[in-house]
CSV table of N, CA and C in Angstrom, one decimal:
chain,number,residue,atom,x,y,z
A,7,VAL,N,97.9,180.7,88.4
A,7,VAL,CA,97.2,180.5,89.7
A,7,VAL,C,96.9,181.8,90.3
A,8,GLN,N,95.7,182.0,90.9
A,8,GLN,CA,95.3,183.2,91.5
A,8,GLN,C,95.1,182.9,93.0
A,9,LEU,N,95.4,183.9,93.8
A,9,LEU,CA,95.3,183.7,95.3
A,9,LEU,C,94.5,184.8,95.9
A,10,GLN,N,93.7,184.4,96.9
A,10,GLN,CA,92.9,185.3,97.7
A,10,GLN,C,93.2,185.2,99.1
A,11,ALA,N,93.7,186.2,99.7
A,11,ALA,CA,94.1,186.2,101.1
A,11,ALA,C,93.0,186.8,102.0
A,12,SER,N,92.9,186.2,103.2
A,12,SER,CA,91.9,186.8,104.1
A,12,SER,C,92.3,186.4,105.5
A,13,GLY,N,91.5,186.9,106.5
A,13,GLY,CA,91.7,186.4,107.9
A,13,GLY,C,92.5,187.3,108.8
A,14,GLY,N,93.0,188.4,108.3
A,14,GLY,CA,93.7,189.4,109.2
A,14,GLY,C,92.7,190.0,110.1
A,15,GLY,N,93.3,190.8,111.0
A,15,GLY,CA,92.4,191.5,112.0
A,15,GLY,C,93.2,192.0,113.1
A,16,LEU,N,92.5,192.3,114.2
A,16,LEU,CA,93.2,192.9,115.4
A,16,LEU,C,93.2,191.8,116.5
A,17,ALA,N,94.3,191.6,117.1
A,17,ALA,CA,94.4,190.7,118.2
A,17,ALA,C,95.3,191.3,119.3
A,18,GLN,N,95.1,190.8,120.5
A,18,GLN,CA,96.0,191.2,121.6
A,18,GLN,C,97.2,190.3,121.6
A,19,ALA,N,98.3,190.8,122.2
A,19,ALA,CA,99.5,190.0,122.4
A,19,ALA,C,99.1,188.8,123.1
A,20,GLY,N,99.6,187.7,122.6
A,20,GLY,CA,99.3,186.3,123.2
A,20,GLY,C,98.1,185.7,122.5
A,21,GLY,N,97.4,186.4,121.7
A,21,GLY,CA,96.2,185.9,121.0
A,21,GLY,C,96.5,185.2,119.7
A,22,SER,N,95.5,184.9,119.0
A,22,SER,CA,95.6,184.1,117.8
A,22,SER,C,94.8,184.6,116.7
A,23,LEU,N,95.3,184.4,115.5
A,23,LEU,CA,94.5,184.7,114.2
A,23,LEU,C,94.8,183.6,113.2
A,24,ARG,N,93.9,183.4,112.3
A,24,ARG,CA,94.2,182.4,111.2
A,24,ARG,C,94.0,183.1,109.9
A,25,LEU,N,95.1,183.0,109.1
A,25,LEU,CA,95.0,183.6,107.8
A,25,LEU,C,94.7,182.5,106.8
A,26,SER,N,93.9,182.9,105.7
A,26,SER,CA,93.5,181.9,104.7
A,26,SER,C,94.1,182.4,103.4
A,27,CYS,N,94.5,181.4,102.6
A,27,CYS,CA,95.0,181.7,101.2
A,27,CYS,C,94.3,180.7,100.3
A,28,ALA,N,93.3,181.3,99.6
A,28,ALA,CA,92.5,180.4,98.7
A,28,ALA,C,93.1,180.5,97.3
A,29,LEU,N,93.4,179.3,96.7
A,29,LEU,CA,94.0,179.3,95.4
A,29,LEU,C,93.0,178.9,94.4
A,30,SER,N,93.1,179.4,93.2
A,30,SER,CA,92.3,179.0,92.1
A,30,SER,C,93.2,178.9,90.8
A,31,GLY,N,92.7,178.2,89.8
A,31,GLY,CA,93.5,178.1,88.6
A,31,GLY,C,94.3,176.8,88.8
A,32,ARG,N,95.4,176.7,88.0
A,32,ARG,CA,96.2,175.5,87.9
A,32,ARG,C,97.2,175.4,89.0
A,33,THR,N,97.1,174.4,89.8
A,33,THR,CA,98.0,174.1,90.9
A,33,THR,C,98.5,172.7,90.8
A,34,PHE,N,99.7,172.5,91.3
A,34,PHE,CA,100.4,171.2,91.3
A,34,PHE,C,100.8,170.9,92.8
A,35,GLY,N,101.0,169.7,93.0
A,35,GLY,CA,101.5,169.3,94.4
A,35,GLY,C,102.8,170.0,94.7
A,36,SER,N,103.6,170.3,93.7
A,36,SER,CA,104.9,171.0,94.0
A,36,SER,C,104.8,172.5,93.8
A,37,THR,N,103.6,173.0,93.7
A,37,THR,CA,103.5,174.5,93.7
A,37,THR,C,103.8,174.9,95.1
A,38,ARG,N,104.7,175.9,95.2
A,38,ARG,CA,105.1,176.4,96.6
A,38,ARG,C,104.3,177.6,96.9
A,39,VAL,N,103.7,177.5,98.1
A,39,VAL,CA,102.9,178.6,98.6
A,39,VAL,C,103.5,179.3,99.8
A,40,ALA,N,103.6,180.6,99.8
A,40,ALA,CA,104.3,181.2,100.9
A,40,ALA,C,103.5,182.4,101.4
A,41,TRP,N,103.8,182.7,102.7
A,41,TRP,CA,103.3,184.0,103.3
A,41,TRP,C,104.5,184.9,103.5
A,42,PHE,N,104.3,186.1,103.1
A,42,PHE,CA,105.2,187.2,103.3
A,42,PHE,C,104.5,188.2,104.2
A,43,ARG,N,105.3,189.1,104.8
A,43,ARG,CA,104.7,190.2,105.5
A,43,ARG,C,105.6,191.5,105.4
A,44,GLN,N,105.0,192.6,105.5
A,44,GLN,CA,105.7,193.8,105.4
A,44,GLN,C,105.1,194.8,106.4
A,45,ALA,N,106.0,195.2,107.4
A,45,ALA,CA,105.6,196.2,108.4
A,45,ALA,C,106.0,197.6,107.9
A,46,PRO,N,105.3,198.6,108.4
A,46,PRO,CA,105.6,200.0,108.0
A,46,PRO,C,107.1,200.3,108.1
A,47,GLY,N,107.7,200.8,107.1
A,47,GLY,CA,109.1,201.2,107.1
A,47,GLY,C,110.1,200.1,107.1
A,48,LYS,N,109.6,198.9,106.9
A,48,LYS,CA,110.5,197.7,106.8
A,48,LYS,C,110.3,197.0,105.5
A,49,GLU,N,111.3,196.2,105.1
A,49,GLU,CA,111.3,195.4,103.9
A,49,GLU,C,110.4,194.2,104.1
A,50,ARG,N,109.9,193.8,103.0
A,50,ARG,CA,109.0,192.6,103.0
A,50,ARG,C,109.9,191.4,103.4
A,51,GLU,N,109.3,190.5,104.2
A,51,GLU,CA,110.1,189.3,104.7
A,51,GLU,C,109.2,188.1,104.5
A,52,SER,N,109.9,187.0,104.3
A,52,SER,CA,109.3,185.7,104.2
A,52,SER,C,108.9,185.2,105.6
A,53,VAL,N,107.7,184.7,105.7
A,53,VAL,CA,107.3,184.2,107.0
A,53,VAL,C,107.3,182.7,107.1
A,54,ALA,N,106.7,182.1,106.1
A,54,ALA,CA,106.5,180.7,106.0
A,54,ALA,C,106.2,180.2,104.6
A,55,SER,N,106.5,179.0,104.3
A,55,SER,CA,106.2,178.5,103.0
A,55,SER,C,106.0,177.0,103.1
A,56,ILE,N,105.2,176.4,102.1
A,56,ILE,CA,104.9,175.0,102.1
A,56,ILE,C,104.5,174.6,100.7
A,57,TYR,N,104.7,173.3,100.3
A,57,TYR,CA,104.3,172.9,99.0
A,57,TYR,C,102.7,172.7,99.1
A,58,TYR,N,102.1,172.8,98.0
A,58,TYR,CA,100.6,172.7,97.9
A,58,TYR,C,100.2,171.4,98.4
A,59,ASN,N,101.0,170.3,98.3
A,59,ASN,CA,100.6,169.0,98.7
A,59,ASN,C,100.8,168.8,100.2
A,60,GLY,N,101.3,169.9,100.9
A,60,GLY,CA,101.5,169.8,102.3
A,60,GLY,C,102.8,169.5,102.8
A,61,ALA,N,103.7,169.2,101.8
A,61,ALA,CA,105.1,168.8,102.2
A,61,ALA,C,106.0,170.0,102.4
A,62,GLY,N,107.1,169.7,103.1
A,62,GLY,CA,108.1,170.7,103.3
A,62,GLY,C,107.8,172.0,103.9
A,63,PRO,N,107.1,172.1,105.0
A,63,PRO,CA,106.8,173.4,105.6
A,63,PRO,C,108.1,174.0,106.1
A,64,SER,N,108.2,175.3,106.0
A,64,SER,CA,109.4,176.0,106.4
A,64,SER,C,108.9,177.3,107.1
A,65,TYR,N,109.5,177.7,108.2
A,65,TYR,CA,109.1,178.8,108.9
A,65,TYR,C,110.3,179.7,109.3
A,66,ALA,N,110.1,181.0,109.2
A,66,ALA,CA,111.2,181.9,109.7
A,66,ALA,C,111.4,181.7,111.2
A,67,ASP,N,112.6,181.9,111.6
A,67,ASP,CA,112.9,181.7,113.0
A,67,ASP,C,112.0,182.6,113.9
A,68,SER,N,111.6,183.7,113.4
A,68,SER,CA,110.8,184.6,114.3
A,68,SER,C,109.4,184.1,114.6
A,69,VAL,N,109.0,183.1,113.8
A,69,VAL,CA,107.6,182.6,114.0
A,69,VAL,C,107.6,181.1,114.3
A,70,LYS,N,108.7,180.5,114.2
A,70,LYS,CA,108.8,179.1,114.4
A,70,LYS,C,108.3,178.7,115.8
A,71,GLY,N,107.4,177.7,115.8
A,71,GLY,CA,106.8,177.3,117.1
A,71,GLY,C,105.5,178.0,117.4
A,72,ARG,N,105.2,179.1,116.7
A,72,ARG,CA,104.0,179.9,116.9
A,72,ARG,C,103.1,179.8,115.7
A,73,PHE,N,103.6,179.7,114.5
A,73,PHE,CA,102.8,179.7,113.3
A,73,PHE,C,102.8,178.3,112.7
A,74,THR,N,101.6,177.9,112.2
A,74,THR,CA,101.5,176.5,111.7
A,74,THR,C,100.6,176.5,110.5
A,75,PHE,N,101.1,175.7,109.5
A,75,PHE,CA,100.2,175.6,108.2
A,75,PHE,C,99.2,174.5,108.4
A,76,SER,N,98.1,174.6,107.8
A,76,SER,CA,97.1,173.5,107.6
A,76,SER,C,96.4,173.8,106.3
A,77,ARG,N,95.7,172.8,105.8
A,77,ARG,CA,94.9,173.0,104.6
A,77,ARG,C,93.6,172.2,104.7
A,78,ASP,N,92.6,172.5,103.8
A,78,ASP,CA,91.4,171.7,103.8
A,78,ASP,C,91.3,171.0,102.4
A,79,SER,N,90.2,170.4,102.2
A,79,SER,CA,90.0,169.6,100.9
A,79,SER,C,89.9,170.6,99.7
A,80,ALA,N,89.5,171.8,100.0
A,80,ALA,CA,89.4,172.8,98.9
A,80,ALA,C,90.8,173.4,98.7
A,81,LYS,N,90.9,174.3,97.8
A,81,LYS,CA,92.2,174.8,97.5
A,81,LYS,C,92.5,176.0,98.5
A,82,THR,N,92.5,175.7,99.7
A,82,THR,CA,92.8,176.8,100.7
A,82,THR,C,93.9,176.3,101.7
A,83,ILE,N,94.8,177.1,101.8
A,83,ILE,CA,95.9,176.9,102.8
A,83,ILE,C,95.8,177.9,103.9
A,84,TYR,N,95.9,177.4,105.1
A,84,TYR,CA,95.7,178.3,106.3
A,84,TYR,C,97.0,178.4,107.0
A,85,LEU,N,97.2,179.6,107.6
A,85,LEU,CA,98.3,179.8,108.5
A,85,LEU,C,97.8,180.2,109.9
A,86,GLN,N,97.9,179.3,110.8
A,86,GLN,CA,97.4,179.5,112.2
A,86,GLN,C,98.5,180.3,112.9
A,87,MET,N,98.2,181.4,113.4
A,87,MET,CA,99.2,182.3,114.1
A,87,MET,C,98.8,182.3,115.6
A,88,ASN,N,99.6,181.7,116.4
A,88,ASN,CA,99.4,181.7,117.9
A,88,ASN,C,100.4,182.5,118.6
A,89,SER,N,100.2,182.8,119.9
A,89,SER,CA,101.1,183.6,120.7
A,89,SER,C,101.6,184.8,120.0
A,90,LEU,N,100.7,185.6,119.4
A,90,LEU,CA,101.0,186.7,118.6
A,90,LEU,C,101.8,187.8,119.5
A,91,LYS,N,102.7,188.5,118.8
A,91,LYS,CA,103.4,189.5,119.4
A,91,LYS,C,103.2,190.8,118.7
A,92,PRO,N,103.4,192.0,119.3
A,92,PRO,CA,103.2,193.2,118.6
A,92,PRO,C,104.1,193.3,117.3
A,93,GLU,N,105.3,192.7,117.4
A,93,GLU,CA,106.2,192.7,116.2
A,93,GLU,C,105.7,191.9,115.0
A,94,ASP,N,104.6,191.2,115.2
A,94,ASP,CA,103.9,190.4,114.1
A,94,ASP,C,103.0,191.4,113.3
A,95,THR,N,102.8,192.6,113.8
A,95,THR,CA,102.0,193.5,113.1
A,95,THR,C,102.6,193.9,111.7
A,96,ALA,N,101.8,193.7,110.7
A,96,ALA,CA,102.2,193.9,109.3
A,96,ALA,C,101.1,193.6,108.4
A,97,VAL,N,101.3,193.9,107.1
A,97,VAL,CA,100.4,193.4,106.0
A,97,VAL,C,101.0,192.1,105.6
A,98,TYR,N,100.1,191.1,105.5
A,98,TYR,CA,100.5,189.7,105.2
A,98,TYR,C,100.0,189.4,103.8
A,99,TYR,N,100.9,188.8,103.0
A,99,TYR,CA,100.6,188.5,101.6
A,99,TYR,C,100.8,187.0,101.4
A,100,CYS,N,99.9,186.3,100.6
A,100,CYS,CA,100.3,185.0,100.2
A,100,CYS,C,100.7,185.0,98.8
A,101,ALA,N,101.6,184.1,98.4
A,101,ALA,CA,102.2,184.1,97.1
A,101,ALA,C,102.4,182.6,96.6
A,102,ALA,N,102.5,182.4,95.4
A,102,ALA,CA,102.7,181.1,94.8
A,102,ALA,C,103.8,181.1,93.8
A,103,ARG,N,104.5,180.0,93.8
A,103,ARG,CA,105.6,179.7,92.8
A,103,ARG,C,105.4,178.4,92.2
A,104,GLN,N,105.2,178.4,90.9
A,104,GLN,CA,104.9,177.1,90.2
A,104,GLN,C,106.2,176.4,90.0
A,105,PRO,N,106.1,175.1,89.8
A,105,PRO,CA,107.3,174.3,89.6
A,105,PRO,C,108.2,174.8,88.5
A,106,GLY,N,109.4,174.8,88.7
A,106,GLY,CA,110.4,175.3,87.7
A,106,GLY,C,110.6,176.8,87.7
A,107,ARG,N,109.8,177.5,88.5
A,107,ARG,CA,110.0,179.0,88.6
A,107,ARG,C,110.9,179.3,89.8
A,108,ALA,N,111.7,180.3,89.6
A,108,ALA,CA,112.6,180.7,90.7
A,108,ALA,C,112.0,181.8,91.6
A,109,ASP,N,111.0,182.4,91.1
A,109,ASP,CA,110.4,183.5,91.9
A,109,ASP,C,108.9,183.3,92.2
A,110,TYR,N,108.5,183.9,93.2
A,110,TYR,CA,107.0,183.9,93.5
A,110,TYR,C,106.3,184.9,92.6
A,111,HIS,N,105.6,184.4,91.7
A,111,HIS,CA,105.1,185.2,90.5
A,111,HIS,C,103.6,185.5,90.6
A,112,SER,N,102.9,184.8,91.6
A,112,SER,CA,101.5,185.1,91.7
A,112,SER,C,101.3,185.6,93.2
A,113,TRP,N,100.6,186.7,93.3
A,113,TRP,CA,100.4,187.3,94.6
A,113,TRP,C,98.9,187.6,94.9
A,114,GLY,N,98.5,187.3,96.1
A,114,GLY,CA,97.2,187.7,96.6
A,114,GLY,C,97.3,189.2,97.1
A,115,GLN,N,96.1,189.7,97.4
A,115,GLN,CA,96.1,191.0,98.0
A,115,GLN,C,96.5,190.9,99.5
A,116,GLY,N,97.0,191.9,100.1
A,116,GLY,CA,97.4,191.9,101.5
A,116,GLY,C,96.3,191.9,102.4
A,117,THR,N,96.5,191.3,103.6
A,117,THR,CA,95.6,191.4,104.7
A,117,THR,C,96.3,191.9,105.9
A,118,GLN,N,95.7,192.9,106.6
A,118,GLN,CA,96.3,193.5,107.7
A,118,GLN,C,96.2,192.7,109.0
A,119,VAL,N,97.3,192.5,109.7
A,119,VAL,CA,97.3,191.9,111.0
A,119,VAL,C,97.9,193.0,112.0
A,120,THR,N,97.1,193.3,113.0
A,120,THR,CA,97.6,194.2,114.0
A,120,THR,C,97.5,193.6,115.4
A,121,VAL,N,98.6,193.6,116.1
A,121,VAL,CA,98.7,193.0,117.4
A,121,VAL,C,99.0,194.1,118.4
A,122,SER,N,98.1,194.2,119.4
A,122,SER,CA,98.2,195.3,120.4
A,122,SER,C,98.9,194.7,121.6
A,123,SER,N,99.7,195.5,122.3
A,123,SER,CA,100.4,195.1,123.5
A,123,SER,C,99.5,195.2,124.7
């Protein structure tokens, strides 16, 4: 599976952005898709994940209630980010984990999200 991430940009605190993760190649309903982020000088952290069929969404405590998954009929999964905070500033990556795999083995390129105060 290949992933293409897009949708980052600049927002003011309290604003919104929507990230897109377009998948191509072989996907299954139980393919797990996740968003990670990495801020300068910090380790990469998991933000949210969901099964490709839309089941089992999971969000980090830091974004719960503010970020939400959605998808369309094409192979694209969206992460709607509302009530953005300056601490959400990071490079965001989408990744996929095929059924039976323990690790996220397919990664898209990063997309920069910058939130100004």
